[in-house]
mmCIF file of C-alpha atoms in Angstrom:
data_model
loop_
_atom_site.group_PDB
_atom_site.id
_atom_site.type_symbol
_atom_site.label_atom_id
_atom_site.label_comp_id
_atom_site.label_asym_id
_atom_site.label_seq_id
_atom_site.Cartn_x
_atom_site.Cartn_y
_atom_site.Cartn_z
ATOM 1 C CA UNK A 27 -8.281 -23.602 1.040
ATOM 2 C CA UNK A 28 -7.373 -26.364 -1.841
ATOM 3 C CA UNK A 29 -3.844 -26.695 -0.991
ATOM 4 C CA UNK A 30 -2.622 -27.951 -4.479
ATOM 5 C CA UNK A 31 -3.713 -25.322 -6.540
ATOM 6 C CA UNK A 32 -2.218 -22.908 -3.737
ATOM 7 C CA UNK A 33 0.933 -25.063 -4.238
ATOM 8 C CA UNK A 34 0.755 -24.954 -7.941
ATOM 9 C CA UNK A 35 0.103 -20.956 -8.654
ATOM 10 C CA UNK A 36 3.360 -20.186 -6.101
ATOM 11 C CA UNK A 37 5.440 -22.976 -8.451
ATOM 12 C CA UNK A 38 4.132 -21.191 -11.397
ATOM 13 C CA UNK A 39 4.332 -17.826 -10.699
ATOM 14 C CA UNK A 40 5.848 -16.625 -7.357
ATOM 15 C CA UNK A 41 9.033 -18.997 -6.719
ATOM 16 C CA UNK A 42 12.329 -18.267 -8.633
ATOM 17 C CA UNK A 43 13.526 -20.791 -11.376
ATOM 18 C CA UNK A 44 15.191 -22.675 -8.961
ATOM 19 C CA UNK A 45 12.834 -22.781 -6.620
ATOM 20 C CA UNK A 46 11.194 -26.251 -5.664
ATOM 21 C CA UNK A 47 9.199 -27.241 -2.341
ATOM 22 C CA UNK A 48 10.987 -28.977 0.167
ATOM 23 C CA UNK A 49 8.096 -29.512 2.328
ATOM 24 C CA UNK A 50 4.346 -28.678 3.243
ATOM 25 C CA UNK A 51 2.539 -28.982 6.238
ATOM 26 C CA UNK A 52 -0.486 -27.593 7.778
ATOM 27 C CA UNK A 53 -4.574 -27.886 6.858
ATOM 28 C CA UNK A 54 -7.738 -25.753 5.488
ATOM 29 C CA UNK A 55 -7.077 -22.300 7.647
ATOM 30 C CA UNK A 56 -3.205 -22.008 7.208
ATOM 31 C CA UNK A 57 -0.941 -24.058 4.657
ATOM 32 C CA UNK A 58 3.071 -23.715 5.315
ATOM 33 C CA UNK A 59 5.065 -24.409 2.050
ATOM 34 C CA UNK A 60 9.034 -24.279 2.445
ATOM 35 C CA UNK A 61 12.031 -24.247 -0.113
ATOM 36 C CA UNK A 62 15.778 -23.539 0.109
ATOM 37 C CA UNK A 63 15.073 -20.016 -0.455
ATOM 38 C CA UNK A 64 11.951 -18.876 1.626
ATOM 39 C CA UNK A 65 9.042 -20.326 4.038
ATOM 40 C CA UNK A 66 5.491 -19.297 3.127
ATOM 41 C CA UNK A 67 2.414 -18.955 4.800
ATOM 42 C CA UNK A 68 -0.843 -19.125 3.310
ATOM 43 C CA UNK A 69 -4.196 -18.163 4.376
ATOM 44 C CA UNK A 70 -7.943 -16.866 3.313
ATOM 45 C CA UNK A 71 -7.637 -13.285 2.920
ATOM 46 C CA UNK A 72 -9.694 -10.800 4.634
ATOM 47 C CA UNK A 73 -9.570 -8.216 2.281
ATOM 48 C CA UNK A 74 -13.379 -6.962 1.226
ATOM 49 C CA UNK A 75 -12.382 -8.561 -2.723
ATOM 50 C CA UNK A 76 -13.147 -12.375 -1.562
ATOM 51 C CA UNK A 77 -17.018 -11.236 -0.707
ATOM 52 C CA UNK A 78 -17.259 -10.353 -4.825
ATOM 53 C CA UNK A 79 -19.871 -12.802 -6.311
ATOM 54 C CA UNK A 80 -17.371 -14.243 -9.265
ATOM 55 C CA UNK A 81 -14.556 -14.860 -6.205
ATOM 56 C CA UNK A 82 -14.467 -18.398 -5.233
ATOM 57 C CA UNK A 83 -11.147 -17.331 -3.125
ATOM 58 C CA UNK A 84 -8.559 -15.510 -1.977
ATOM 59 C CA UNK A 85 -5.121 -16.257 -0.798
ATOM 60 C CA UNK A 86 -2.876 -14.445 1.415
ATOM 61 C CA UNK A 87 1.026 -15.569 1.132
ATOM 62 C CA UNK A 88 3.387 -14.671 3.424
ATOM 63 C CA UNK A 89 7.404 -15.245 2.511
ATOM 64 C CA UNK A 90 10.047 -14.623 4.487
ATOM 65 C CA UNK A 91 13.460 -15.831 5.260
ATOM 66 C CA UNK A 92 14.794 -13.631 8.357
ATOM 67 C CA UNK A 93 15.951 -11.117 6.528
ATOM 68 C CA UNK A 94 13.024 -9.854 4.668
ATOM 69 C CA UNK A 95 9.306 -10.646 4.688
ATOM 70 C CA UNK A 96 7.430 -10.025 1.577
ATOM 71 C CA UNK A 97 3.007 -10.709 0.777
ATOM 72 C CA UNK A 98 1.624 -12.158 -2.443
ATOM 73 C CA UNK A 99 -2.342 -11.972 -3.294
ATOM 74 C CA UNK A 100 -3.882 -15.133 -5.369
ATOM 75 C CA UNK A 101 -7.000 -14.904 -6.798
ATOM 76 C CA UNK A 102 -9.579 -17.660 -7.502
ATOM 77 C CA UNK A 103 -12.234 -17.062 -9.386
ATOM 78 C CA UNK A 104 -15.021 -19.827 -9.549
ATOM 79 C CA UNK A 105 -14.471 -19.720 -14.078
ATOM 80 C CA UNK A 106 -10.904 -18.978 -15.435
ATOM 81 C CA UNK A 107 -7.335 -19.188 -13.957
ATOM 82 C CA UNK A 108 -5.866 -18.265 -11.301
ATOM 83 C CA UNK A 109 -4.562 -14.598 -10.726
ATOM 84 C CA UNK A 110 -1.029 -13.553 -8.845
ATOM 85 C CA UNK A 111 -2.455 -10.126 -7.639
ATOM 86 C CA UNK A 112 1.094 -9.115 -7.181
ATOM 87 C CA UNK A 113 1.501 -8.857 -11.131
ATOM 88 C CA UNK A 114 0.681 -5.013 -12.531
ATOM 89 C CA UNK A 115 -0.103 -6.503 -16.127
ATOM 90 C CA UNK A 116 -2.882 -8.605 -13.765
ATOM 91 C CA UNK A 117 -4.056 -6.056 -11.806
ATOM 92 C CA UNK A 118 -4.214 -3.660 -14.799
ATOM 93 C CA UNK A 119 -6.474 -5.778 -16.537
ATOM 94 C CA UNK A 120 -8.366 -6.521 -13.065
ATOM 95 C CA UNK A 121 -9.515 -2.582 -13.049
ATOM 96 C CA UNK A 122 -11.656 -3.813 -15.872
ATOM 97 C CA UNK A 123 -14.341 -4.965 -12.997
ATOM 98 C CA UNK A 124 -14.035 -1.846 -11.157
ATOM 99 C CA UNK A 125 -18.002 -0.596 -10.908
ATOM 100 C CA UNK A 126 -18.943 -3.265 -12.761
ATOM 101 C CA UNK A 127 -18.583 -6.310 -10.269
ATOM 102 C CA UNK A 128 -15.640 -5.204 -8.544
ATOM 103 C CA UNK A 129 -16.002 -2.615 -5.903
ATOM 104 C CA UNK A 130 -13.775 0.687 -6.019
ATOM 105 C CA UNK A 131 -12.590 0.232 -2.553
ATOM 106 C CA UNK A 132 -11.948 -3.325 -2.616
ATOM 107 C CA UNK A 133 -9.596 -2.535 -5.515
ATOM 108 C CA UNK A 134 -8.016 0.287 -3.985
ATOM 109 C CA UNK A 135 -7.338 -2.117 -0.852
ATOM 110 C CA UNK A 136 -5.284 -4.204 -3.061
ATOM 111 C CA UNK A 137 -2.956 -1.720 -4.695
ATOM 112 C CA UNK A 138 -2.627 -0.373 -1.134
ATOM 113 C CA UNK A 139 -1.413 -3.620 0.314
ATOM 114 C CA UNK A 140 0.527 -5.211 -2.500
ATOM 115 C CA UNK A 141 1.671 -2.485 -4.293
ATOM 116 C CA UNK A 142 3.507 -0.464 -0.679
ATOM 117 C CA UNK A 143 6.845 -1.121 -1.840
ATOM 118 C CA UNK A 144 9.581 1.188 -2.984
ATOM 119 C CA UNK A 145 8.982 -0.407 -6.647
ATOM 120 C CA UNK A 146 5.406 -0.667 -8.108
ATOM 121 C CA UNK A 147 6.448 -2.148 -11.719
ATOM 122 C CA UNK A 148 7.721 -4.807 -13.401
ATOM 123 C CA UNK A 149 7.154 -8.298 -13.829
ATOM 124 C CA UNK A 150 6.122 -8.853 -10.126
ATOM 125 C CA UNK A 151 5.892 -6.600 -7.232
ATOM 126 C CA UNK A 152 7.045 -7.642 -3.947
ATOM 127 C CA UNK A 153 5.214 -6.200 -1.061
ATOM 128 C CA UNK A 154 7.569 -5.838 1.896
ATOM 129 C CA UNK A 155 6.594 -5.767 5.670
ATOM 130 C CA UNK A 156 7.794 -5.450 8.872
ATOM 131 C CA UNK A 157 7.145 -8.179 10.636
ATOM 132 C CA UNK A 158 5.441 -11.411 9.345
ATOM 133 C CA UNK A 159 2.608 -10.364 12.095
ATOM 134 C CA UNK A 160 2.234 -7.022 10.515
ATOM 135 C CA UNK A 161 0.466 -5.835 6.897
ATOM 136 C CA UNK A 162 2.574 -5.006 4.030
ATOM 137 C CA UNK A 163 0.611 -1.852 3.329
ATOM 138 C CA UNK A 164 -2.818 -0.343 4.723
ATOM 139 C CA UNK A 165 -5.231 1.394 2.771
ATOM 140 C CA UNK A 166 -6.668 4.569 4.320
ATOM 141 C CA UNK A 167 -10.298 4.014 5.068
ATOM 142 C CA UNK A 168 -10.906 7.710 7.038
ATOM 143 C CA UNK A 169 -9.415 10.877 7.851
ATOM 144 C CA UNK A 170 -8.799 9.525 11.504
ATOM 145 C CA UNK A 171 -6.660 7.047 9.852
ATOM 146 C CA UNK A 172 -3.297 7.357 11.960
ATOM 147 C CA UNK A 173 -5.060 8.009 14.832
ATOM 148 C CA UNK A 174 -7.534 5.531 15.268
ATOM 149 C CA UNK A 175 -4.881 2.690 13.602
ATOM 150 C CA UNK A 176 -1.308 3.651 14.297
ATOM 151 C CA UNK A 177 -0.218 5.994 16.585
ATOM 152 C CA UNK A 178 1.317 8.804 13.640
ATOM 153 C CA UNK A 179 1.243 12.126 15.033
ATOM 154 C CA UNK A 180 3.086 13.706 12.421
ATOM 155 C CA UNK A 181 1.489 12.223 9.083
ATOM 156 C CA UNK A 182 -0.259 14.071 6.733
ATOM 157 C CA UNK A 183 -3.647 14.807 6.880
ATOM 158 C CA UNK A 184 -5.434 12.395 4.414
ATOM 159 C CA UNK A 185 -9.070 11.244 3.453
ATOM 160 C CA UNK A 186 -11.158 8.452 2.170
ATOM 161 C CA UNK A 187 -11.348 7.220 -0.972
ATOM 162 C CA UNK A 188 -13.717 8.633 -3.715
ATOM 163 C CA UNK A 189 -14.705 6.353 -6.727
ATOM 164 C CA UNK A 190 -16.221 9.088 -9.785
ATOM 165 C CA UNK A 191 -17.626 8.171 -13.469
ATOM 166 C CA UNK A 192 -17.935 10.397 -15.794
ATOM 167 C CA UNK A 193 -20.927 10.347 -18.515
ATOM 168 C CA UNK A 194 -18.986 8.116 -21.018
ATOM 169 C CA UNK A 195 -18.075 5.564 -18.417
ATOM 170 C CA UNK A 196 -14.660 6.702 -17.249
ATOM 171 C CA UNK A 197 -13.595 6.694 -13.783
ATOM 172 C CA UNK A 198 -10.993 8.130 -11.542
ATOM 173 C CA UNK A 199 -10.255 6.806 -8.344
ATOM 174 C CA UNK A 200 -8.377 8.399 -5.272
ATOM 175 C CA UNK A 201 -7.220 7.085 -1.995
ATOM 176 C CA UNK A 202 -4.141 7.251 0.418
ATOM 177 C CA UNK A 203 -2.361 4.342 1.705
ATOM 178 C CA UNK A 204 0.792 3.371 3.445
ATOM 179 C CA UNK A 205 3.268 1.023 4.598
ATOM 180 C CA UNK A 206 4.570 0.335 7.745
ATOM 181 C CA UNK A 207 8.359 -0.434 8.447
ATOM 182 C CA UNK A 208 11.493 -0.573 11.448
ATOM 183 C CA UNK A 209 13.989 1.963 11.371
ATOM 184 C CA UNK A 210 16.964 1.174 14.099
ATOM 185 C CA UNK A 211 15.297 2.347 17.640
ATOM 186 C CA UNK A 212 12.003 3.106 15.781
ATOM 187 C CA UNK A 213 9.125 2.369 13.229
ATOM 188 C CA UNK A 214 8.220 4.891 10.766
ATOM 189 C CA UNK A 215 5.303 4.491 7.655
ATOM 190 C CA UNK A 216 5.574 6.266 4.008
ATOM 191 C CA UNK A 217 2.130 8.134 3.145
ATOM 192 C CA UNK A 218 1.334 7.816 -0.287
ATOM 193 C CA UNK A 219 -1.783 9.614 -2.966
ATOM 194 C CA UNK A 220 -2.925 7.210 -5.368
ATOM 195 C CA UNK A 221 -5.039 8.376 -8.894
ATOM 196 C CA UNK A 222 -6.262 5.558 -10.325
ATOM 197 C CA UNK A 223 -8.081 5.559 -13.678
ATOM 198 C CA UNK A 224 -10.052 3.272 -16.275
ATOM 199 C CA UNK A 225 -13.612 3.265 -17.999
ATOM 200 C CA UNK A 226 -15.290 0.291 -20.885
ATOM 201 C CA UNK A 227 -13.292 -2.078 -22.183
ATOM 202 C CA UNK A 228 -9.786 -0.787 -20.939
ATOM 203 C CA UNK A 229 -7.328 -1.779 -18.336
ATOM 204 C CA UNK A 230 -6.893 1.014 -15.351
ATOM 205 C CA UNK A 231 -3.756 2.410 -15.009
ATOM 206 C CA UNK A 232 -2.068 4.351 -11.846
ATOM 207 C CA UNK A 233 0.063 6.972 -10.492
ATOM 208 C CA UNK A 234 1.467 6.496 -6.687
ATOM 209 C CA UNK A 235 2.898 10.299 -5.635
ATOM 210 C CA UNK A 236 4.805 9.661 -1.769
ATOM 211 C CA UNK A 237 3.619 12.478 -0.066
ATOM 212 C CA UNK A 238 5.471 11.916 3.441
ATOM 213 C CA UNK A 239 8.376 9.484 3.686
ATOM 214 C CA UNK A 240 10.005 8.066 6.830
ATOM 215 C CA UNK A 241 7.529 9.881 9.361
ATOM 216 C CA UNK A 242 8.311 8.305 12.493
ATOM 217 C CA UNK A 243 6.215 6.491 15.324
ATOM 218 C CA UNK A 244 6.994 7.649 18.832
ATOM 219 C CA UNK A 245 8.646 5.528 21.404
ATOM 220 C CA UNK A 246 6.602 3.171 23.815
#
């Protein structure tokens, strides 16, 4: 992880106006970066984009300070500046790879874990989680979903994504996703249905329909 540019994309594009490092520490695997305002984490991402060919790397940022924690994506690529996956206008233009040399599902994981909050537009969208420890939103990869990955009983029945072209180049694709969150005495998760389109030469857009909200988690 090259620390600097890290450093400079967050000063550029993440941190408020006001907003200046106070102090760094940390190496190659995990880079901490605080301010007045919030103390960020930064890491290599695991999401499936970072295997793309044109991907030098990607950065997972986590910000929090005790009252909220919130996750910001930056992309690398190995030609052309940096990209704040957290921006729509970015991401919209980023759907011009998809099924050329961007694969459907790693796209879809993206919107699904940066784009789980309550507000998916604007200048910058600010992926809230739980806990630091836990996701900011989870794409769903099967219908097993909440079984196999948190306990759900009550959430609707979903399935996998699906990725179709149609003969002049334009494609649609669907997937579920949803966030995870702590309600008083318990944790709950919105589901949500995502339609995402795009095809040559034009920037995808989306629509994000909540089809359960506030389903609860039992008790341990």
């Amino acid at each position: 992880m090259d620390a600097q540019r890290v450093i400079g994309t967050l000063e550029r594009a993440v941190f408020t106006a006001d907003e200046r490092v106070s102090r760094t520490f940390g190496g190659s695997t995990l880079l901490g970066v605080e301010t007045a305002r919030m103390s960020y984490e930064a890491r290599p991402a695991d999401w499936a984009v970072a295997q793309e060919s044109w991907v030098d790397e990607v950065i997972e940022v986590v910000g929090t300070n005790g009252a909220m924690t919130t996750t910001f994506g930056l992309l690398f690529p190995h030609s052309g500046d940096s990209l704040v996956l957290n921006s729509p206008a970015t991401m919209a233009t980023l759907g011009r790879r998809v099924g050329v040399d961007l694969d459907p599902v790693a796209y879809a994981e993206l919107l699904a874990v940066l784009y789980s909050g309550a507000t998916i537009d604007g200048p910058l969208g600010y992926a809230f989680s739980a806990t630091p420890s836990f996701p900011a939103g989870w794409l769903v990869r099967d219908a097993d979903h909440f079984t196999a990955v948190l306990s759900v009983p009550d959430a609707p029945a979903v399935t996998p994504p699906t990725f179709g072209r149609a003969a002049d180049g334009d494609w649609t694709l669907r997937f579920f996703s949803h966030n995870y969150y702590l309600l008083e005495i318990r944790s709950a998760v919105d589901v949500h249905r995502w339609t995402v389109t795009g095809g040559p030469g034009r920037a995808a857009s989306w629509d994000r329909e909540t089809v359960a909200a506030r389903v609860t988690r039992p008790l341990p």
